[in-house]
XYZ file of C-alpha atoms in Angstrom:
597
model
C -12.669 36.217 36.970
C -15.166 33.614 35.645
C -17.818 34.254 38.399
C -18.110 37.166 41.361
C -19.265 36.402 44.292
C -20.892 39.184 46.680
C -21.270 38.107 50.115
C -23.053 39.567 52.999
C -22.031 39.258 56.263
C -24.404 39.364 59.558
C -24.148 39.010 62.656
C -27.064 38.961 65.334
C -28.362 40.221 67.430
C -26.044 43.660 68.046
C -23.276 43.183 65.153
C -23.349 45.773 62.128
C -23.334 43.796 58.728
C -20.525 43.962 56.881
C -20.121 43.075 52.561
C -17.181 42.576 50.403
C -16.841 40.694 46.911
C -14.219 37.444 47.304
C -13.523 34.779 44.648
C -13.708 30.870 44.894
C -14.610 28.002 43.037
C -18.205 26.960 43.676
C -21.064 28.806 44.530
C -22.965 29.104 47.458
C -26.751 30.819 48.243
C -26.636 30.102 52.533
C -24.669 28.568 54.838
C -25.026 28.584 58.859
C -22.024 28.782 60.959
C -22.236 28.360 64.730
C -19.538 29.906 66.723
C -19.034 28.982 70.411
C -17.958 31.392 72.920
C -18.150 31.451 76.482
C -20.642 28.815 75.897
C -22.447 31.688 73.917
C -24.148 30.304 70.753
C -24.281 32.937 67.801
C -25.561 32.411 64.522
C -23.645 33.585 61.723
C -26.085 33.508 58.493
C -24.065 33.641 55.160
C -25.685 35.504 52.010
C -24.460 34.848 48.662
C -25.276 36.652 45.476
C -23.913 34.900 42.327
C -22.935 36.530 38.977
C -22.184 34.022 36.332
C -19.919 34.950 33.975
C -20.725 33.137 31.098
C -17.502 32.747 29.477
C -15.772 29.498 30.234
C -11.786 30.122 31.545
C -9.107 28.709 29.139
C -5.412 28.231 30.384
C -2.713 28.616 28.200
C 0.608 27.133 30.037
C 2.912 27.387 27.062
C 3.799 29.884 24.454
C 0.554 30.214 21.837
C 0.886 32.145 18.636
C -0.622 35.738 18.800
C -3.497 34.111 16.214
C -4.728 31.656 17.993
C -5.123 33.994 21.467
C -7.028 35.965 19.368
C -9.734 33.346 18.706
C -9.457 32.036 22.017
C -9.975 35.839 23.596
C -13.099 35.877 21.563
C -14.668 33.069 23.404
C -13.201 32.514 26.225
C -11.338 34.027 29.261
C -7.803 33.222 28.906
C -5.258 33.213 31.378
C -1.628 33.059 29.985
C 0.505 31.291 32.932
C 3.734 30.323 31.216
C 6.236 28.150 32.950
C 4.091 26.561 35.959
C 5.623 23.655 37.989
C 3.689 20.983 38.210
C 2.208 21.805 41.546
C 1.020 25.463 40.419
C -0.824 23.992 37.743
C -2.116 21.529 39.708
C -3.944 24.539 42.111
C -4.900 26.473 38.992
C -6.373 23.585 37.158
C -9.514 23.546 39.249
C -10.524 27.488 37.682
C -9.972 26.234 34.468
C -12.666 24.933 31.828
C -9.691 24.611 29.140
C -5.888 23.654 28.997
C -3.623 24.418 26.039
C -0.175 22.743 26.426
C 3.056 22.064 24.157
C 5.214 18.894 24.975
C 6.950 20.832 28.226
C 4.124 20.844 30.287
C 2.792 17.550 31.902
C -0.486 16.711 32.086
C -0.839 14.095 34.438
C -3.544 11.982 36.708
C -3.312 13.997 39.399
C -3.620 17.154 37.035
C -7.406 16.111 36.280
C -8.125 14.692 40.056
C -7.293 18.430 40.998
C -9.838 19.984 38.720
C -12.596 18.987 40.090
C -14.504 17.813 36.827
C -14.583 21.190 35.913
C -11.297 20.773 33.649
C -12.938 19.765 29.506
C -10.762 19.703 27.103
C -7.080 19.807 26.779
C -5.446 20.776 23.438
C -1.808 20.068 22.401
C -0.242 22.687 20.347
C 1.300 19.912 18.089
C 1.103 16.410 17.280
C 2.463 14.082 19.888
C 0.584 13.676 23.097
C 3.308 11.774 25.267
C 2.956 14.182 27.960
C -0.806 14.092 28.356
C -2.427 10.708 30.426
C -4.822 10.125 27.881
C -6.629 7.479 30.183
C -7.063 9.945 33.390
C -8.505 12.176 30.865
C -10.754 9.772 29.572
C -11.849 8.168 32.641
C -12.452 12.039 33.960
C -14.769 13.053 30.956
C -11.816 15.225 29.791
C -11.277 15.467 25.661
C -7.701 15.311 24.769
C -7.189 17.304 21.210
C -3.871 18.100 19.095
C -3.204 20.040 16.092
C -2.025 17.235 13.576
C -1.738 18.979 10.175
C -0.430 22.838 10.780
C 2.896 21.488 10.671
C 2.911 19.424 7.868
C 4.700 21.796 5.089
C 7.084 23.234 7.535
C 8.298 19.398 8.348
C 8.460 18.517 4.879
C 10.667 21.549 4.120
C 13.425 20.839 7.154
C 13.344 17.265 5.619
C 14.283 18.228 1.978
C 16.915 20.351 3.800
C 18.599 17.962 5.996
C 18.695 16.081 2.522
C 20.123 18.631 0.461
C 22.921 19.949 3.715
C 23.429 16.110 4.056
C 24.355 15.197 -0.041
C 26.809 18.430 0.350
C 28.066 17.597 3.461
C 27.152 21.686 4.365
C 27.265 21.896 8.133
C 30.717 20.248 8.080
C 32.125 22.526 5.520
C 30.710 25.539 7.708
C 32.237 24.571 11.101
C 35.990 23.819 8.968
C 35.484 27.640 7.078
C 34.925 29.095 10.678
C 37.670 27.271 12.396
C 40.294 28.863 9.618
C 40.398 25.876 7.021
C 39.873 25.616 3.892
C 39.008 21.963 2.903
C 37.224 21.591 -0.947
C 38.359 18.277 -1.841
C 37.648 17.007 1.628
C 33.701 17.900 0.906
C 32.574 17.036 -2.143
C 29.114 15.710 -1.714
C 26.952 13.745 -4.263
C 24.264 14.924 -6.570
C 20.352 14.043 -5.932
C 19.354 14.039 -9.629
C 18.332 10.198 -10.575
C 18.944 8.476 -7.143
C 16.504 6.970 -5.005
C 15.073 8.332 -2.402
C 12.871 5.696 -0.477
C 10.296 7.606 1.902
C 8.946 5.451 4.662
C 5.901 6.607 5.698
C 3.603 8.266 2.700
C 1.131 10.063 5.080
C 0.848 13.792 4.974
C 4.632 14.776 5.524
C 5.856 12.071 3.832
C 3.858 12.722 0.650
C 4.649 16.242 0.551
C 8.933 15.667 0.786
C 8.144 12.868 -2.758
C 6.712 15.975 -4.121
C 9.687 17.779 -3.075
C 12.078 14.979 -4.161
C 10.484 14.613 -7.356
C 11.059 18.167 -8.324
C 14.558 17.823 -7.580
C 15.326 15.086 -10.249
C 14.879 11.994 -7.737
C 13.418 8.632 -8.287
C 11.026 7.847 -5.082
C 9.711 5.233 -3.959
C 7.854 4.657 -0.678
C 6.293 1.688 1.794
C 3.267 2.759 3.668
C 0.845 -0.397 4.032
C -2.036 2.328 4.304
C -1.195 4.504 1.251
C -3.559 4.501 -1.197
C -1.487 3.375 -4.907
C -3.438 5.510 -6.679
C -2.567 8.616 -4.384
C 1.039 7.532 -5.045
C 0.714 7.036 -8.756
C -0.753 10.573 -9.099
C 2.546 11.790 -8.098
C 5.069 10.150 -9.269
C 5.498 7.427 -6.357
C 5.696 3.309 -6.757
C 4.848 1.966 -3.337
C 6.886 -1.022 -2.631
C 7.432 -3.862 0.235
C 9.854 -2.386 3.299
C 12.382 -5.001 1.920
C 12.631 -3.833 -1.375
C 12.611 0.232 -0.064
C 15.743 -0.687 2.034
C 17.755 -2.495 0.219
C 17.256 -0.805 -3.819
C 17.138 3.137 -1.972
C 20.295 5.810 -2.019
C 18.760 7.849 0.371
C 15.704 6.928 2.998
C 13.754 9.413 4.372
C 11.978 8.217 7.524
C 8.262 9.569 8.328
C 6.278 6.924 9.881
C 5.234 6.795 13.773
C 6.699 6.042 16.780
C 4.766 2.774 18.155
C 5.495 -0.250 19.279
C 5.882 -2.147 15.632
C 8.263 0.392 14.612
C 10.307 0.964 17.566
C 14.079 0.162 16.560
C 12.628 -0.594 13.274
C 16.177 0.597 11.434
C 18.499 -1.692 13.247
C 21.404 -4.100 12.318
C 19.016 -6.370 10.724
C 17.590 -3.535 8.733
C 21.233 -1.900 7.982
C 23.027 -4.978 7.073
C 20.289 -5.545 3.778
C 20.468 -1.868 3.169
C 22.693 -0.544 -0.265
C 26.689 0.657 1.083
C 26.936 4.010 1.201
C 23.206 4.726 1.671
C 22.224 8.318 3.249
C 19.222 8.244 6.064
C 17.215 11.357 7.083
C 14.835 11.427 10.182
C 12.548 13.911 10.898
C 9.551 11.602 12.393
C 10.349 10.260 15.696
C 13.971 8.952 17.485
C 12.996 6.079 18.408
C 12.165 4.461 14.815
C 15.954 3.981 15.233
C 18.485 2.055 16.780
C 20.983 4.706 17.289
C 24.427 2.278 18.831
C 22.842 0.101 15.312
C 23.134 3.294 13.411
C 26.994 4.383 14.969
C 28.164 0.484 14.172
C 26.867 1.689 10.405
C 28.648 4.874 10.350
C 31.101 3.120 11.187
C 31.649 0.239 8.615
C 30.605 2.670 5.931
C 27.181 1.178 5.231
C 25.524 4.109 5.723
C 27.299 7.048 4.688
C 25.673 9.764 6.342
C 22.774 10.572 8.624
C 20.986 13.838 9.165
C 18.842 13.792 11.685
C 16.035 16.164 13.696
C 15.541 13.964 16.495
C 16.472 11.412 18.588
C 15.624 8.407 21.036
C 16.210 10.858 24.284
C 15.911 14.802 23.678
C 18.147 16.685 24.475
C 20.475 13.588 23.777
C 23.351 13.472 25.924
C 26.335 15.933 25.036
C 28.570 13.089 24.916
C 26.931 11.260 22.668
C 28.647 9.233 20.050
C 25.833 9.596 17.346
C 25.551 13.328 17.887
C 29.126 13.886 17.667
C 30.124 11.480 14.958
C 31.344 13.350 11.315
C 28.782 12.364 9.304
C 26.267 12.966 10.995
C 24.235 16.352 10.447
C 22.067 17.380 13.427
C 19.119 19.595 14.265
C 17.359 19.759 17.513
C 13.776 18.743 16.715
C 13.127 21.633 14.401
C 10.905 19.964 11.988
C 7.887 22.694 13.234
C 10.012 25.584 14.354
C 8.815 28.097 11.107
C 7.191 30.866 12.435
C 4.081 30.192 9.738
C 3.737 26.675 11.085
C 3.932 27.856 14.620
C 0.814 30.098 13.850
C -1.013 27.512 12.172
C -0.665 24.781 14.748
C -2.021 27.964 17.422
C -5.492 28.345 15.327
C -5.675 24.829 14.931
C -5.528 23.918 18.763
C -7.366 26.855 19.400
C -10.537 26.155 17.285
C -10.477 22.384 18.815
C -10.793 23.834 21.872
C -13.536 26.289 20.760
C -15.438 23.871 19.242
C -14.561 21.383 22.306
C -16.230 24.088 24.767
C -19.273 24.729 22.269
C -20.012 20.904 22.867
C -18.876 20.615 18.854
C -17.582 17.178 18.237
C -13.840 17.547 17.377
C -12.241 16.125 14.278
C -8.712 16.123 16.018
C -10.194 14.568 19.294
C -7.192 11.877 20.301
C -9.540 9.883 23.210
C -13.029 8.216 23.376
C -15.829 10.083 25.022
C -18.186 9.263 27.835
C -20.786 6.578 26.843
C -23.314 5.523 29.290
C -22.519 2.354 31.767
C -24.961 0.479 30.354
C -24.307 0.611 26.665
C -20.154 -0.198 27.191
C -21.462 -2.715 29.665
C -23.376 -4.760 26.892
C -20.835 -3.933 23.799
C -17.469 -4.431 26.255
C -16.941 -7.839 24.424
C -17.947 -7.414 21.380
C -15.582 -3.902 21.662
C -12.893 -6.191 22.012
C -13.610 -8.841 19.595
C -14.015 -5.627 17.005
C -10.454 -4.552 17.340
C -8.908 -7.802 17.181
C -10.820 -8.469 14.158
C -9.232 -5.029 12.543
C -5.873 -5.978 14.055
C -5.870 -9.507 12.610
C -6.925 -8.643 9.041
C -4.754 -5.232 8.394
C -1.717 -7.690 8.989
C -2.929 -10.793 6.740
C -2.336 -8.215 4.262
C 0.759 -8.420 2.017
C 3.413 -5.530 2.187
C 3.053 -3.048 -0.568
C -0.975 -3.061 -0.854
C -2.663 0.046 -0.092
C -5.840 -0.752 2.272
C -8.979 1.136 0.921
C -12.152 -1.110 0.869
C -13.335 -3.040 3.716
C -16.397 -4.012 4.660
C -18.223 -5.135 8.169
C -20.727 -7.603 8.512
C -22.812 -7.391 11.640
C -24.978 -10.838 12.163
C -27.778 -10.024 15.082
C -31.542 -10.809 15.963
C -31.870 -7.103 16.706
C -33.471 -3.945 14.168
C -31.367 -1.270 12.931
C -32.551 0.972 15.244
C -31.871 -1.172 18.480
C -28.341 -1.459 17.541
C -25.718 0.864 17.683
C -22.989 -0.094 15.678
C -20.559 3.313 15.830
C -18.160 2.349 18.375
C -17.947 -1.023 17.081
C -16.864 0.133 13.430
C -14.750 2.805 15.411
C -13.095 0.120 17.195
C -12.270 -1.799 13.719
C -11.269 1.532 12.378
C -8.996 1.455 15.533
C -7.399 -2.363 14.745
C -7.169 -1.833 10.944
C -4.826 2.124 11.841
C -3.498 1.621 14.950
C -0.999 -1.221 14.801
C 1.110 1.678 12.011
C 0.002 4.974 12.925
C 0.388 7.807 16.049
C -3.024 8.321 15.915
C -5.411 7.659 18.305
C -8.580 6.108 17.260
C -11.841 6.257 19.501
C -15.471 7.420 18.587
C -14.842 10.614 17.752
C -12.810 10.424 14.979
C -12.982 6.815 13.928
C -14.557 8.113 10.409
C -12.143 11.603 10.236
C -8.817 9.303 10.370
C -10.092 6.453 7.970
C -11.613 8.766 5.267
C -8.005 10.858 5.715
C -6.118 7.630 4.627
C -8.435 6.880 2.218
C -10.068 4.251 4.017
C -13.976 3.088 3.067
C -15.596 1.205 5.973
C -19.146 -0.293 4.694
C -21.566 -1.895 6.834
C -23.599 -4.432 6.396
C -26.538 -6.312 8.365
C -27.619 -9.977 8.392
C -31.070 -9.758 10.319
C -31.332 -13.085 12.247
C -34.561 -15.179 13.995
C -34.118 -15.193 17.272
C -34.169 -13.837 20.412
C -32.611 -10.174 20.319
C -30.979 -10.279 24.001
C -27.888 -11.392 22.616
C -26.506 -8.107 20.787
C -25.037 -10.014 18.207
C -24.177 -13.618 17.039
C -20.849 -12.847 15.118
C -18.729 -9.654 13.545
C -17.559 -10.467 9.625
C -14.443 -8.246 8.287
C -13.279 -8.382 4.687
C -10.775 -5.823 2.651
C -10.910 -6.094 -0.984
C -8.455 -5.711 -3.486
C -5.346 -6.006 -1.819
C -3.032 -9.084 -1.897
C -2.564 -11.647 1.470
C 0.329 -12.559 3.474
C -1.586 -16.141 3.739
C -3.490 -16.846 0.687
C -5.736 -19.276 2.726
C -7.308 -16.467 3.908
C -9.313 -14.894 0.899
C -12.381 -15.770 0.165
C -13.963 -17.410 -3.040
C -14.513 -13.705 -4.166
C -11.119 -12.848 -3.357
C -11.608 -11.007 -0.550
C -9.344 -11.170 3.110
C -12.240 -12.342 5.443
C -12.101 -12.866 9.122
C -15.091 -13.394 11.569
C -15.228 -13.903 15.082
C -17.590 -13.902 17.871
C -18.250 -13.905 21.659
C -17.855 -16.618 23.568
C -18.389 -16.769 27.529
C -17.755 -13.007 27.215
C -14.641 -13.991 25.173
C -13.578 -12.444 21.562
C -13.195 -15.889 19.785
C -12.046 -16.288 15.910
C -14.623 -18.787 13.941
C -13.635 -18.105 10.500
C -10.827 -17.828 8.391
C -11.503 -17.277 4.708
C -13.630 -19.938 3.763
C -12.140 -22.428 6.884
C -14.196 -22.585 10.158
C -11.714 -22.503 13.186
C -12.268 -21.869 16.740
C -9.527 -20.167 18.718
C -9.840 -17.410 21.359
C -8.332 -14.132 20.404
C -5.990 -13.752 23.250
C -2.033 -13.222 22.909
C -1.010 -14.042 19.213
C -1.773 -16.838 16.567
C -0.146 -18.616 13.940
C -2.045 -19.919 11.204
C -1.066 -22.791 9.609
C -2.475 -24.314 6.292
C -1.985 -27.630 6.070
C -2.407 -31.221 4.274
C -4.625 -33.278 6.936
C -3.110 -36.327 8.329
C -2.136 -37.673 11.381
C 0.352 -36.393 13.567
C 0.776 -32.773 12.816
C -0.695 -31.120 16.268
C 1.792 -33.284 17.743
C 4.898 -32.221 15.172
C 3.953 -28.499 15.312
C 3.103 -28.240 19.623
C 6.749 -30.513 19.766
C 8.384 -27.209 17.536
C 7.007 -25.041 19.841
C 7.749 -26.815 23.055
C 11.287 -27.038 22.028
C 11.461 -23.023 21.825
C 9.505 -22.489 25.916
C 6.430 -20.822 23.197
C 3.145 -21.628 25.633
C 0.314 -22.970 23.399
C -2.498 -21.802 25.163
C -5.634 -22.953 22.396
C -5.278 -24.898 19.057
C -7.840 -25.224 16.452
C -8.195 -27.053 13.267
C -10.261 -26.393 10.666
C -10.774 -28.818 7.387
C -12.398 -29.382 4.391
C -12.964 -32.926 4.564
C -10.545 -35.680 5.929
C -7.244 -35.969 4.536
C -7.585 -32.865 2.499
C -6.601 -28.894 3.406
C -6.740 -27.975 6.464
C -6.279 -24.966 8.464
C -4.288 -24.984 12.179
C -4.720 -21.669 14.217
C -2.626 -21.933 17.276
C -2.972 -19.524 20.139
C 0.327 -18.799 21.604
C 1.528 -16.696 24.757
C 4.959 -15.922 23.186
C 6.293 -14.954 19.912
C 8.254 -17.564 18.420
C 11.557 -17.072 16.899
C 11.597 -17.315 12.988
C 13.759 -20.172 13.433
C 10.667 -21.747 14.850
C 7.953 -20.469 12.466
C 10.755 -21.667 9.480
C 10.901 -25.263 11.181
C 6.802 -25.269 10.993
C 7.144 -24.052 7.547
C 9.619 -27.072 6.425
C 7.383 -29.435 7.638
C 6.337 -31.520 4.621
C 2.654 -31.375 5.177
C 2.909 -27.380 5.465
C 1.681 -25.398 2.748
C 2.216 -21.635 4.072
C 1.913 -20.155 7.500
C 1.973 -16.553 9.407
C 2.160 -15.150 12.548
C -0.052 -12.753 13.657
C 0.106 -10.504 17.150
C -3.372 -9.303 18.695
């Protein structure tokens, strides 16, 4: 055990003492009982001698590759309870410095209100972290890490051979040869060599299966809106609008993240502008897809054939009419499942949690750490107003343009050394990934995740006169050299630029490329560029009225009278694109965008 405890019992006056060793979870050096009996006080006095053991206790409640026990054993103590219920991990919890999971075991709330605050770090033996609270942890000092990259070959592999068993129709031609047929005209497949393959997502697995296709003879093409073009021109790869992947590709091979902006992201819309006949392979996440939208595809013969490693619900129900349709080739979620990947996600997690324990900051850290009350108490709007900033100018950028050089502007009465500015870039880091990615961007590893995607974050300070009690006056955010969604929005050196600042502890937006608005960042916004005249708040709030959208702040920013102008419109809902179209036709409209915070 972590700690011994030797305890000395005595009882006076008469009473012999009496000593044996007993293990619990704090220590103690005296305590005085009182008994009562017969109205007979005696004083128990309580002796404790305390042996620190000063190896910290790691708990491993799933299966960990034999490597990465080994580095663990070196460190640490490590218990090896596979299998707990929830309760039983619950009571073990508070002996525990360390938790190593897989996706079976849930980590929940109560999980690290049960430890005590002794419970550090808890490392995921893979990438997802569904099954961990990351806000308990959090709020409980607790670091969350994962193992994000050990996996990455052994993904792209099953990928490339869903593709290949999919073209040759080989799992169907294996369960007819078993069940005593003999079929060969029935399965003849179609040849890779000079069709399309469009891979959405280029991050690390996505990259490696264009390598993959490449070699095989294919044409790829990708859409990632973070993917640096030059890392795709090195190998081979034109990155393209999501449109244009869709509806030119033979075969799509999905890779991207499961969040909210791609959720269903493959649905009828999405199917009905895709090429007939087209082949889709999934080996990212189940829910990127509408699977009753993917059946009514099967179906009409728009998509030919599916392969897929995972799905919306896992284990997906046995009778379920995607699983058991012909064309479709299924694995169950065995993108990882090589025994060199398994061994490489083990050291991974297991030198997080080393490193975790040594007090090491961790490159693979998924939630923020501890900052003191005072500083998150001064930055909390300006935290805010940092995000939205990101979040706002990632998606003013057009579809196809790699994001690589942005720079912040921080505008503030206060030195260099009396402002802190890490967790506000962190938090722009967080806006610009976010919105597209599975990662989770805090503090940590703000400045790990952007330099992995290629992303430069410069920082720049405007030193103001003034009083410095106000942290700052306002937050400036440009990305060069990519192209905009809504031109209106670059600046005279062609640059996106957004600024905002806080008002009455509220993020507000004051600047839109080289128009001054004033909108608070709350909800979502449409941008509007307009001619200036008279009547078009009242045309564009009647549009929205019409569709039940609540307006909840409008803003209008102009050159001079009668000439462009710019209309930012707060909204509560999202209006349908019937709506935005209607705004659009207005004759005094020159281009407009929705954006969501």
């Amino acid at each position: 055990m972590a700690t011994a405890y030797s305890w000395n019992f005595m009882a006076t006056p008469t009473k012999p003492s009496l000593s044996w060793k007993l293990s619990i979870p704090s220590p103690f050096t005296a305590v005085n009982v009182t008994r009562r009996q017969n109205r007979t006080a005696r004083r128990v006095v309580v002796f404790a001698t305390v042996f620190h053991d000063p190896k910290p206790t790691v708990l491993v409640a799933e299966r960990l590759g034999e490597a990465g026990l080994a580095l663990l054993k070196s460190f640490a103590n490590v218990d090896c309870s596979y299998n707990l219920n929830h309760e039983e991990l619950c009571t073990k919890i508070s002996l525990c410095d360390a938790l190593i999971v897989r996706s079976g075991t849930k980590v929940t709330r109560e999980v690290f209100e049960r430890s005590g605050g002794r419970l550090k770090v808890v490392g995921r033996a893979g990438v997802g972290i569904d099954n961990v609270d990351l806000s308990a942890a959090t709020e409980h000092g607790c670091l969350v890490v994962n193992a994000p990259t050990a996996n990455t070959i052994a993904a792209a592999e099953h990928g490339i051979a869903l593709l290949t068993a999919m073209a040759r129709n080989i799992a169907q031609a294996d369960a007819s040869i078993k069940s005593g047929k003999w079929q060969r005209s029935k399965y003849v497949g179609v040849s890779l060599v000079g069709k399309t393959l469009a891979v959405m997502g280029f991050g690390k697995v996505g990259s490696e299966v264009a390598r993959r296709a490449k070699g095989l003879g294919m044409h790829v093409i990708a859409h990632d809106p973070y993917a640096p073009a030059d890392r795709a021109r090195a190998i081979g790869v034109e990155l393209v609008t999501f449109e244009e992947a869709i509806s030119t590709a033979d075969f799509i091979s999905l890779h991207m993240p499961l969040t909210p902006s791609t959720s269903k992201m493959f649905n009828d819309e999405s199917f009905s502008q895709m090429k007939k006949g087209v082949r889709i392979v999934n080996v990212a996440r189940g829910g990127v897809i509408d699977e009753e939208a993917l059946v009514r595809a099967l179906d009409s013969g728009t998509v030919a054939q599916a392969a897929l490693d995972v799905f919306t619900e896992e284990p997906p129900p046995k009778d379920s009419k995607l699983v058991l349709h012909e064309n479709v080739t299924v694995t169950p979620h065995l993108g990882a499942s090589t025994t060199e990947a398994q061994e490489g996600v083990a050291i991974e997690v297991a030198e997080a949690i080393v490193g975790a324990l040594k007090g090491q900051l961790a490159a693979t850290a998924v939630n923020a750490p501890m900052l003191p009350a005072e500083i998150l108490s001064e930055l909390a709007p300006f935290v805010t107003l940092s995000e939205k900033l990101g979040r706002l100018a990632v998606q003013l950028v057009a579809g196809g343009s790699g994001v690589q050089s942005v720079k912040v502007t921080y505008a503030s009465a206060r030195g260099p050394d009396d402002l802190d500015t890490r967790l506000l870039r962190a938090m722009i880091t967080k806006g610009l990934i976010e919105p597209i990615s599975s990662v989770f961007i805090n503090l940590v590893n703000a400045d790990f995740c952007a330099k992995q995607r290629g992303l430069r974050i410069t920082e720049e300070r405007i030193l103001l006169d003034g009083s410095p009690e106000n942290p700052l006056e306002f937050i400036q955010v440009q990305i060069a050299n990519v192209e905009s969604r809504f031109s209106t929005a670059m600046s005279d050196s062609g640059e996106i630029k957004v600024e905002g600042r806080v008002k009455d502890e509220n993020a507000h937006l004051t600047k839109v490329g080289s128009f001054a608005v004033d909108v608070s960042m709350e909800g979502s916004l449409i941008l509007c560029r307009q001619v200036d005249q008279p009547g078009m708040v009242g045309s564009v709030g009647s549009i929205l009225g019409e569709e039940n959208v609540n307006v909840n702040f409008m803003s209008v920013g102009r050159i001079a009278p009668r000439k462009q102008a710019v209309m930012t419109i707060g909204v509560d809902e999202e209006p349908s694109k019937e709506a935005l179209k209607r705004i659009r036709d207005l004759p005094a409209v020159e281009e407009i965008v929705f954006l969501k915070l």
